Amino acid sequence: MARCCRSEPAGAEKSSSAGGSVSETRLTKTLSCTLLSSVIEREIIPRLFDGHPGASADADTTGEHHQGVPQDDERPCGAAAALAVDPDEMVRLILAGHGTPRLLDPLLRLLDQGIGLSRIYLDILTPVARRIGELWQQDRCSMLEVTLSLSRLHCILLEIGRHNGGMPAQVFGKPRIFLAPVPGEQHTFGLLMVQEFFLQAGWGLDSRYDASLPTIIKHISTKKFDIVGFSISGPDLFETLQNLIHLVRKHSLHRNLSIIVGGGLFKDQPEFASRVSGATVVGEGVNAVEAAENLIYTDDRRRVARQPV
């Protein structure tokens, strides 16, 4: 499940969003991220598929908006415009609490028209997730709204995969990958999309989205993976990433383990790519499967070359 939980400095007060109630603000300050995520995962996500209480999928949304979200008369631009879906409109509908069918239908029509999954993920869903994060950073929506919105996006992600023929079974002979955000990382929607790419390619996959460093190391030391991948969004956790890479290599059951890393850090501050030691940086999530397969192919060639003739 996608989570977006942010810690505030001691004594800091975060204002409630436009449309957010006082009780909601108190809730976000009282509940821990773990408890909130658990409640959403078990109680709220199943209901998202049935629509938001009190708002049908066909409800008129005139006048409904959140501060900072562009209104209907603003046109989409760039790659999303070519797909005739406005990410800003999706943000508005998601924050307004519309159910999955209302949000999903335009995307399913694109699939039926032959638009690839990667274009929908990267040109529509990624900008939507980024915009919601920006609204949170600008104090224009609450943590609860962000968490629910990203949960709706996760539901959409899963439904698109199912509509596209369902998740293929693991292809015999395909490698296995373990994916996780760096411990402490709170931005995981991009990693969810990368996970979908690997599943669609038939890879065996295991993932942990809220695991501590000891939990990841224990998992790596008891199960064999061909590739391990980590995501990171900002420089604050870079040293944690480097330490994680070192420990994973030390404890992995796979002697020739390949590690890939990616995330917003390497897009926003590309100079960090040259500072990564012991792993391959993947700049774009859509290229992760190809990069991983190239690493395995290269590793296999080296092993064959070392064998005596």
mmCIF file of C-alpha atoms in Angstrom:
data_model
loop_
_atom_site.group_PDB
_atom_site.id
_atom_site.type_symbol
_atom_site.label_atom_id
_atom_site.label_comp_id
_atom_site.label_asym_id
_atom_site.label_seq_id
_atom_site.Cartn_x
_atom_site.Cartn_y
_atom_site.Cartn_z
ATOM 1 C CA MET A 1 0.000 0.000 0.000
ATOM 2 C CA ALA A 2 1.202 3.462 -0.783
ATOM 3 C CA ARG A 3 1.881 5.545 2.291
ATOM 4 C CA CYS A 4 2.756 9.142 2.763
ATOM 5 C CA CYS A 5 3.397 9.989 6.384
ATOM 6 C CA ARG A 6 5.514 12.919 7.422
ATOM 7 C CA SER A 7 6.951 13.755 10.830
ATOM 8 C CA GLU A 8 6.690 17.266 12.211
ATOM 9 C CA PRO A 9 9.255 18.916 14.500
ATOM 10 C CA ALA A 10 8.454 18.822 18.189
ATOM 11 C CA GLY A 11 5.966 21.521 19.100
ATOM 12 C CA ALA A 12 5.183 22.359 15.473
ATOM 13 C CA GLU A 13 1.575 22.859 14.499
ATOM 14 C CA LYS A 14 0.305 22.013 11.014
ATOM 15 C CA SER A 15 -2.751 23.904 9.890
ATOM 16 C CA SER A 16 -5.794 21.986 8.731
ATOM 17 C CA SER A 17 -6.477 22.002 5.005
ATOM 18 C CA ALA A 18 -9.244 23.776 3.210
ATOM 19 C CA GLY A 19 -12.250 21.561 3.818
ATOM 20 C CA GLY A 20 -10.458 19.563 6.509
ATOM 21 C CA SER A 21 -12.186 19.292 9.888
ATOM 22 C CA VAL A 22 -10.642 19.985 13.291
ATOM 23 C CA SER A 23 -11.230 16.369 14.314
ATOM 24 C CA GLU A 24 -9.415 15.160 11.186
ATOM 25 C CA THR A 25 -6.406 17.330 12.046
ATOM 26 C CA ARG A 26 -6.362 15.916 15.548
ATOM 27 C CA LEU A 27 -6.577 12.405 14.143
ATOM 28 C CA THR A 28 -3.492 12.863 11.990
ATOM 29 C CA LYS A 29 -1.564 14.085 15.028
ATOM 30 C CA THR A 30 -2.791 11.296 17.306
ATOM 31 C CA LEU A 31 -2.611 8.148 15.219
ATOM 32 C CA SER A 32 0.781 6.684 14.438
ATOM 33 C CA CYS A 33 1.660 6.097 10.777
ATOM 34 C CA THR A 34 1.553 2.332 11.365
ATOM 35 C CA LEU A 35 -1.905 2.362 12.926
ATOM 36 C CA LEU A 36 -3.297 4.779 10.346
ATOM 37 C CA SER A 37 -1.939 2.682 7.476
ATOM 38 C CA SER A 38 -3.359 -0.486 9.052
ATOM 39 C CA VAL A 39 -6.818 1.059 9.395
ATOM 40 C CA ILE A 40 -6.749 2.284 5.790
ATOM 41 C CA GLU A 41 -5.518 -1.053 4.452
ATOM 42 C CA ARG A 42 -8.088 -3.189 6.296
ATOM 43 C CA GLU A 43 -11.121 -0.918 6.525
ATOM 44 C CA ILE A 44 -11.008 1.841 3.909
ATOM 45 C CA ILE A 45 -9.354 0.496 0.746
ATOM 46 C CA PRO A 46 -12.004 -2.248 0.169
ATOM 47 C CA ARG A 47 -14.668 0.457 0.273
ATOM 48 C CA LEU A 48 -12.926 2.644 -2.277
ATOM 49 C CA PHE A 49 -13.987 0.248 -5.025
ATOM 50 C CA ASP A 50 -17.630 0.846 -4.095
ATOM 51 C CA GLY A 51 -17.334 4.635 -4.301
ATOM 52 C CA HIS A 52 -17.284 7.313 -1.654
ATOM 53 C CA PRO A 53 -20.307 7.424 0.695
ATOM 54 C CA GLY A 54 -22.705 10.128 -0.400
ATOM 55 C CA ALA A 55 -21.085 10.682 -3.797
ATOM 56 C CA SER A 56 -21.996 8.541 -6.804
ATOM 57 C CA ALA A 57 -19.590 7.927 -9.650
ATOM 58 C CA ASP A 58 -21.704 10.190 -11.857
ATOM 59 C CA ALA A 59 -22.159 13.007 -9.323
ATOM 60 C CA ASP A 60 -21.851 16.591 -10.524
ATOM 61 C CA THR A 61 -18.657 18.088 -9.148
ATOM 62 C CA THR A 62 -19.329 21.715 -10.106
ATOM 63 C CA GLY A 63 -17.856 24.016 -7.491
ATOM 64 C CA GLU A 64 -15.958 21.171 -5.816
ATOM 65 C CA HIS A 65 -12.278 21.950 -5.460
ATOM 66 C CA HIS A 66 -9.300 22.004 -3.147
ATOM 67 C CA GLN A 67 -7.058 24.995 -2.746
ATOM 68 C CA GLY A 68 -4.288 24.979 -5.342
ATOM 69 C CA VAL A 69 -5.921 22.402 -7.653
ATOM 70 C CA PRO A 70 -6.500 23.818 -11.167
ATOM 71 C CA GLN A 71 -10.142 24.056 -12.218
ATOM 72 C CA ASP A 72 -11.940 22.575 -15.230
ATOM 73 C CA ASP A 73 -11.155 25.424 -17.635
ATOM 74 C CA GLU A 74 -7.420 24.733 -17.424
ATOM 75 C CA ARG A 75 -6.174 22.395 -20.115
ATOM 76 C CA PRO A 76 -3.679 19.517 -19.642
ATOM 77 C CA CYS A 77 -0.275 19.950 -21.172
ATOM 78 C CA GLY A 78 2.630 17.796 -22.293
ATOM 79 C CA ALA A 79 2.442 14.010 -22.582
ATOM 80 C CA ALA A 80 -0.813 13.766 -20.645
ATOM 81 C CA ALA A 81 -2.535 16.105 -23.105
ATOM 82 C CA ALA A 82 -1.777 13.678 -25.918
ATOM 83 C CA LEU A 83 -3.579 11.013 -23.874
ATOM 84 C CA ALA A 84 -6.613 13.302 -23.408
ATOM 85 C CA VAL A 85 -6.555 12.848 -19.629
ATOM 86 C CA ASP A 86 -5.889 15.807 -17.339
ATOM 87 C CA PRO A 87 -3.821 14.823 -14.268
ATOM 88 C CA ASP A 88 -4.979 17.977 -12.448
ATOM 89 C CA GLU A 89 -8.592 16.937 -12.950
ATOM 90 C CA MET A 90 -7.750 13.510 -11.556
ATOM 91 C CA VAL A 91 -6.183 15.163 -8.509
ATOM 92 C CA ARG A 92 -9.363 17.169 -7.960
ATOM 93 C CA LEU A 93 -11.593 14.101 -8.219
ATOM 94 C CA ILE A 94 -9.354 11.999 -5.976
ATOM 95 C CA LEU A 95 -9.233 14.640 -3.250
ATOM 96 C CA ALA A 96 -13.004 15.119 -3.563
ATOM 97 C CA GLY A 97 -13.427 11.475 -2.609
ATOM 98 C CA HIS A 98 -14.765 9.965 -5.820
ATOM 99 C CA GLY A 99 -14.780 6.191 -6.068
ATOM 100 C CA THR A 100 -12.490 4.097 -8.213
ATOM 101 C CA PRO A 101 -14.926 3.627 -11.181
ATOM 102 C CA ARG A 102 -15.139 7.378 -11.890
ATOM 103 C CA LEU A 103 -11.347 7.655 -11.830
ATOM 104 C CA LEU A 104 -10.631 4.423 -13.649
ATOM 105 C CA ASP A 105 -12.924 4.649 -16.695
ATOM 106 C CA PRO A 106 -10.845 7.203 -18.696
ATOM 107 C CA LEU A 107 -7.696 5.161 -18.119
ATOM 108 C CA LEU A 108 -9.344 1.915 -19.186
ATOM 109 C CA ARG A 109 -10.489 3.603 -22.385
ATOM 110 C CA LEU A 110 -6.859 4.479 -23.091
ATOM 111 C CA LEU A 111 -5.868 0.840 -22.615
ATOM 112 C CA ASP A 112 -8.643 -0.239 -24.981
ATOM 113 C CA GLN A 113 -7.237 2.220 -27.533
ATOM 114 C CA GLY A 114 -3.849 0.494 -27.347
ATOM 115 C CA ILE A 115 -2.023 2.914 -25.034
ATOM 116 C CA GLY A 116 0.675 1.050 -23.110
ATOM 117 C CA LEU A 117 0.725 0.640 -19.342
ATOM 118 C CA SER A 118 4.027 2.461 -19.002
ATOM 119 C CA ARG A 119 2.621 5.615 -20.650
ATOM 120 C CA ILE A 120 -0.383 5.637 -18.327
ATOM 121 C CA TYR A 121 1.805 5.075 -15.279
ATOM 122 C CA LEU A 122 4.435 7.655 -16.168
ATOM 123 C CA ASP A 123 2.438 10.340 -18.005
ATOM 124 C CA ILE A 124 -0.682 10.353 -15.830
ATOM 125 C CA LEU A 125 -0.434 8.543 -12.494
ATOM 126 C CA THR A 126 3.070 9.776 -11.662
ATOM 127 C CA PRO A 127 2.174 13.467 -12.149
ATOM 128 C CA VAL A 128 -0.993 12.915 -10.092
ATOM 129 C CA ALA A 129 0.975 11.450 -7.186
ATOM 130 C CA ARG A 130 3.572 14.230 -7.449
ATOM 131 C CA ARG A 131 0.889 16.938 -7.436
ATOM 132 C CA ILE A 132 -0.782 15.485 -4.345
ATOM 133 C CA GLY A 133 2.586 15.476 -2.604
ATOM 134 C CA GLU A 134 3.102 19.121 -3.558
ATOM 135 C CA LEU A 135 -0.287 20.083 -2.106
ATOM 136 C CA TRP A 136 0.686 18.400 1.159
ATOM 137 C CA GLN A 137 3.998 20.230 1.265
ATOM 138 C CA GLN A 138 2.162 23.514 0.645
ATOM 139 C CA ASP A 139 -0.283 22.820 3.507
ATOM 140 C CA ARG A 140 -3.195 22.622 1.057
ATOM 141 C CA CYS A 141 -4.345 19.161 2.113
ATOM 142 C CA SER A 142 -4.005 17.058 5.246
ATOM 143 C CA MET A 143 -1.965 13.919 5.803
ATOM 144 C CA LEU A 144 -5.167 11.896 5.975
ATOM 145 C CA GLU A 145 -6.273 13.241 2.582
ATOM 146 C CA VAL A 146 -2.859 12.436 1.096
ATOM 147 C CA THR A 147 -2.863 8.901 2.486
ATOM 148 C CA LEU A 148 -6.385 8.200 1.252
ATOM 149 C CA SER A 149 -5.588 9.700 -2.157
ATOM 150 C CA LEU A 150 -2.497 7.562 -2.633
ATOM 151 C CA SER A 151 -4.518 4.536 -1.536
ATOM 152 C CA ARG A 152 -7.012 5.322 -4.300
ATOM 153 C CA LEU A 153 -4.125 5.584 -6.761
ATOM 154 C CA HIS A 154 -2.877 2.187 -5.617
ATOM 155 C CA CYS A 155 -6.335 0.724 -6.249
ATOM 156 C CA ILE A 156 -6.298 2.260 -9.732
ATOM 157 C CA LEU A 157 -2.850 0.804 -10.375
ATOM 158 C CA LEU A 158 -4.056 -2.691 -9.463
ATOM 159 C CA GLU A 159 -7.251 -2.400 -11.482
ATOM 160 C CA ILE A 160 -5.390 -1.265 -14.589
ATOM 161 C CA GLY A 161 -3.137 -4.319 -14.309
ATOM 162 C CA ARG A 162 -6.143 -6.611 -14.023
ATOM 163 C CA HIS A 163 -7.876 -4.990 -16.976
ATOM 164 C CA ASN A 164 -4.719 -5.445 -19.032
ATOM 165 C CA GLY A 165 -5.129 -9.207 -18.904
ATOM 166 C CA GLY A 166 -4.426 -9.791 -15.239
ATOM 167 C CA MET A 167 -1.110 -10.329 -13.568
ATOM 168 C CA PRO A 168 0.837 -12.983 -15.468
ATOM 169 C CA ALA A 169 2.134 -15.943 -13.554
ATOM 170 C CA GLN A 170 5.858 -16.062 -12.926
ATOM 171 C CA VAL A 171 7.573 -17.263 -16.069
ATOM 172 C CA PHE A 172 9.638 -20.408 -15.512
ATOM 173 C CA GLY A 173 13.321 -19.568 -15.537
ATOM 174 C CA LYS A 174 12.735 -15.863 -14.875
ATOM 175 C CA PRO A 175 14.817 -14.386 -12.040
ATOM 176 C CA ARG A 176 13.545 -13.185 -8.668
ATOM 177 C CA ILE A 177 13.754 -9.650 -7.326
ATOM 178 C CA PHE A 178 13.289 -8.096 -3.901
ATOM 179 C CA LEU A 179 12.080 -4.473 -3.796
ATOM 180 C CA ALA A 180 11.904 -2.080 -0.862
ATOM 181 C CA PRO A 181 12.223 1.608 -0.064
ATOM 182 C CA VAL A 182 15.232 2.618 1.992
ATOM 183 C CA PRO A 183 14.250 2.323 5.684
ATOM 184 C CA GLY A 184 12.723 5.637 6.685
ATOM 185 C CA GLU A 185 11.582 6.442 3.141
ATOM 186 C CA GLN A 186 7.941 7.528 2.996
ATOM 187 C CA HIS A 187 7.423 7.964 -0.775
ATOM 188 C CA THR A 188 6.616 4.570 -2.269
ATOM 189 C CA PHE A 189 4.155 5.111 -5.133
ATOM 190 C CA GLY A 190 6.929 5.093 -7.746
ATOM 191 C CA LEU A 191 8.211 1.799 -6.361
ATOM 192 C CA LEU A 192 4.707 0.351 -6.638
ATOM 193 C CA MET A 193 4.764 1.123 -10.359
ATOM 194 C CA VAL A 194 8.194 -0.475 -10.732
ATOM 195 C CA GLN A 195 6.799 -3.547 -8.987
ATOM 196 C CA GLU A 196 4.011 -3.703 -11.570
ATOM 197 C CA PHE A 197 6.571 -3.565 -14.408
ATOM 198 C CA PHE A 198 8.450 -6.570 -12.997
ATOM 199 C CA LEU A 199 5.259 -8.551 -12.419
ATOM 200 C CA GLN A 200 4.063 -7.835 -15.951
ATOM 201 C CA ALA A 201 7.430 -9.108 -17.230
ATOM 202 C CA GLY A 202 6.889 -12.388 -15.406
ATOM 203 C CA TRP A 203 9.508 -11.950 -12.699
ATOM 204 C CA GLY A 204 9.272 -13.569 -9.295
ATOM 205 C CA LEU A 205 8.891 -10.717 -6.839
ATOM 206 C CA ASP A 206 8.956 -10.070 -3.125
ATOM 207 C CA SER A 207 8.561 -6.609 -1.608
ATOM 208 C CA ARG A 208 8.483 -4.855 1.760
ATOM 209 C CA TYR A 209 7.262 -1.277 2.017
ATOM 210 C CA ASP A 210 7.690 -0.523 5.709
ATOM 211 C CA ALA A 211 10.550 -2.813 6.720
ATOM 212 C CA SER A 212 13.334 -1.823 9.086
ATOM 213 C CA LEU A 213 16.993 -2.403 8.259
ATOM 214 C CA PRO A 214 17.213 -5.590 10.412
ATOM 215 C CA THR A 215 14.051 -6.965 8.784
ATOM 216 C CA ILE A 216 15.419 -6.411 5.273
ATOM 217 C CA ILE A 217 18.757 -8.011 6.138
ATOM 218 C CA LYS A 218 17.024 -11.026 7.704
ATOM 219 C CA HIS A 219 14.863 -11.442 4.608
ATOM 220 C CA ILE A 220 17.837 -11.220 2.247
ATOM 221 C CA SER A 221 19.849 -13.681 4.319
ATOM 222 C CA THR A 222 17.114 -16.353 4.303
ATOM 223 C CA LYS A 223 15.814 -16.108 0.719
ATOM 224 C CA LYS A 224 17.763 -16.118 -2.510
ATOM 225 C CA PHE A 225 17.203 -13.299 -5.004
ATOM 226 C CA ASP A 226 18.943 -12.495 -8.274
ATOM 227 C CA ILE A 227 18.362 -8.752 -7.963
ATOM 228 C CA VAL A 228 17.589 -6.433 -5.061
ATOM 229 C CA GLY A 229 16.199 -2.952 -5.669
ATOM 230 C CA PHE A 230 15.835 0.048 -3.360
ATOM 231 C CA SER A 231 14.166 3.433 -3.826
ATOM 232 C CA ILE A 232 15.090 6.762 -2.274
ATOM 233 C CA SER A 233 13.519 10.193 -2.762
ATOM 234 C CA GLY A 234 15.844 12.597 -0.960
ATOM 235 C CA PRO A 235 19.433 13.117 0.207
ATOM 236 C CA ASP A 236 18.686 12.727 3.932
ATOM 237 C CA LEU A 237 18.673 8.932 3.630
ATOM 238 C CA PHE A 238 21.633 8.602 1.267
ATOM 239 C CA GLU A 239 24.015 7.334 3.960
ATOM 240 C CA THR A 240 21.347 4.850 5.035
ATOM 241 C CA LEU A 241 21.199 3.641 1.433
ATOM 242 C CA GLN A 242 24.963 3.153 1.256
ATOM 243 C CA ASN A 243 24.977 1.246 4.533
ATOM 244 C CA LEU A 244 22.057 -0.865 3.324
ATOM 245 C CA ILE A 245 23.866 -1.792 0.096
ATOM 246 C CA HIS A 246 26.950 -2.852 2.077
ATOM 247 C CA LEU A 247 24.966 -5.003 4.533
ATOM 248 C CA VAL A 248 22.838 -6.620 1.829
ATOM 249 C CA ARG A 249 25.945 -7.684 -0.081
ATOM 250 C CA LYS A 250 27.496 -8.999 3.116
ATOM 251 C CA HIS A 251 24.504 -11.119 4.163
ATOM 252 C CA SER A 252 22.928 -12.130 0.821
ATOM 253 C CA LEU A 253 22.614 -15.824 -0.035
ATOM 254 C CA HIS A 254 23.512 -14.915 -3.633
ATOM 255 C CA ARG A 255 27.261 -14.470 -3.985
ATOM 256 C CA ASN A 256 26.905 -12.522 -7.233
ATOM 257 C CA LEU A 257 23.912 -10.434 -6.197
ATOM 258 C CA SER A 258 23.135 -7.397 -8.339
ATOM 259 C CA ILE A 259 21.606 -4.312 -6.708
ATOM 260 C CA ILE A 260 19.699 -1.524 -8.433
ATOM 261 C CA VAL A 261 18.641 1.787 -6.898
ATOM 262 C CA GLY A 262 16.356 4.526 -8.131
ATOM 263 C CA GLY A 263 13.889 7.176 -7.089
ATOM 264 C CA GLY A 264 13.326 10.898 -6.978
ATOM 265 C CA LEU A 265 16.770 11.640 -5.527
ATOM 266 C CA PHE A 266 18.508 10.755 -8.775
ATOM 267 C CA LYS A 267 16.072 12.820 -10.861
ATOM 268 C CA ASP A 268 16.142 15.904 -8.666
ATOM 269 C CA GLN A 269 19.856 15.732 -7.820
ATOM 270 C CA PRO A 270 21.530 13.563 -10.490
ATOM 271 C CA GLU A 271 24.986 14.206 -9.022
ATOM 272 C CA PHE A 272 24.176 11.611 -6.353
ATOM 273 C CA ALA A 273 24.249 8.865 -8.988
ATOM 274 C CA SER A 274 28.042 9.047 -9.211
ATOM 275 C CA ARG A 275 28.302 8.739 -5.430
ATOM 276 C CA VAL A 276 26.511 5.397 -5.235
ATOM 277 C CA SER A 277 28.876 2.548 -4.477
ATOM 278 C CA GLY A 278 28.059 -1.109 -5.026
ATOM 279 C CA ALA A 279 24.824 -0.660 -6.985
ATOM 280 C CA THR A 280 23.523 0.361 -10.403
ATOM 281 C CA VAL A 281 21.450 3.540 -10.587
ATOM 282 C CA VAL A 282 18.311 3.315 -12.738
ATOM 283 C CA GLY A 283 17.197 6.796 -13.742
ATOM 284 C CA GLU A 284 13.662 5.938 -14.886
ATOM 285 C CA GLY A 285 11.420 3.302 -13.331
ATOM 286 C CA VAL A 286 10.183 2.208 -16.747
ATOM 287 C CA ASN A 287 13.758 1.073 -17.536
ATOM 288 C CA ALA A 288 14.155 -0.983 -14.347
ATOM 289 C CA VAL A 289 13.269 -4.365 -15.867
ATOM 290 C CA GLU A 290 15.627 -3.890 -18.811
ATOM 291 C CA ALA A 291 18.430 -2.740 -16.500
ATOM 292 C CA ALA A 292 17.940 -5.711 -14.191
ATOM 293 C CA GLU A 293 17.893 -8.202 -17.061
ATOM 294 C CA ASN A 294 21.051 -6.646 -18.535
ATOM 295 C CA LEU A 295 22.805 -7.052 -15.179
ATOM 296 C CA ILE A 296 21.860 -10.714 -14.951
ATOM 297 C CA TYR A 297 22.828 -11.363 -18.574
ATOM 298 C CA THR A 298 26.217 -9.686 -18.072
ATOM 299 C CA ASP A 299 26.779 -11.640 -14.866
ATOM 300 C CA ASP A 300 25.945 -14.944 -16.615
ATOM 301 C CA ARG A 301 28.394 -14.163 -19.432
ATOM 302 C CA ARG A 302 31.162 -13.476 -16.924
ATOM 303 C CA ARG A 303 30.542 -16.776 -15.126
ATOM 304 C CA VAL A 304 30.647 -18.692 -18.425
ATOM 305 C CA ALA A 305 33.876 -16.912 -19.397
ATOM 306 C CA ARG A 306 35.517 -17.982 -16.121
ATOM 307 C CA GLN A 307 34.689 -21.666 -16.650
ATOM 308 C CA PRO A 308 37.592 -23.832 -17.923
ATOM 309 C CA VAL A 309 37.328 -24.923 -21.551
#
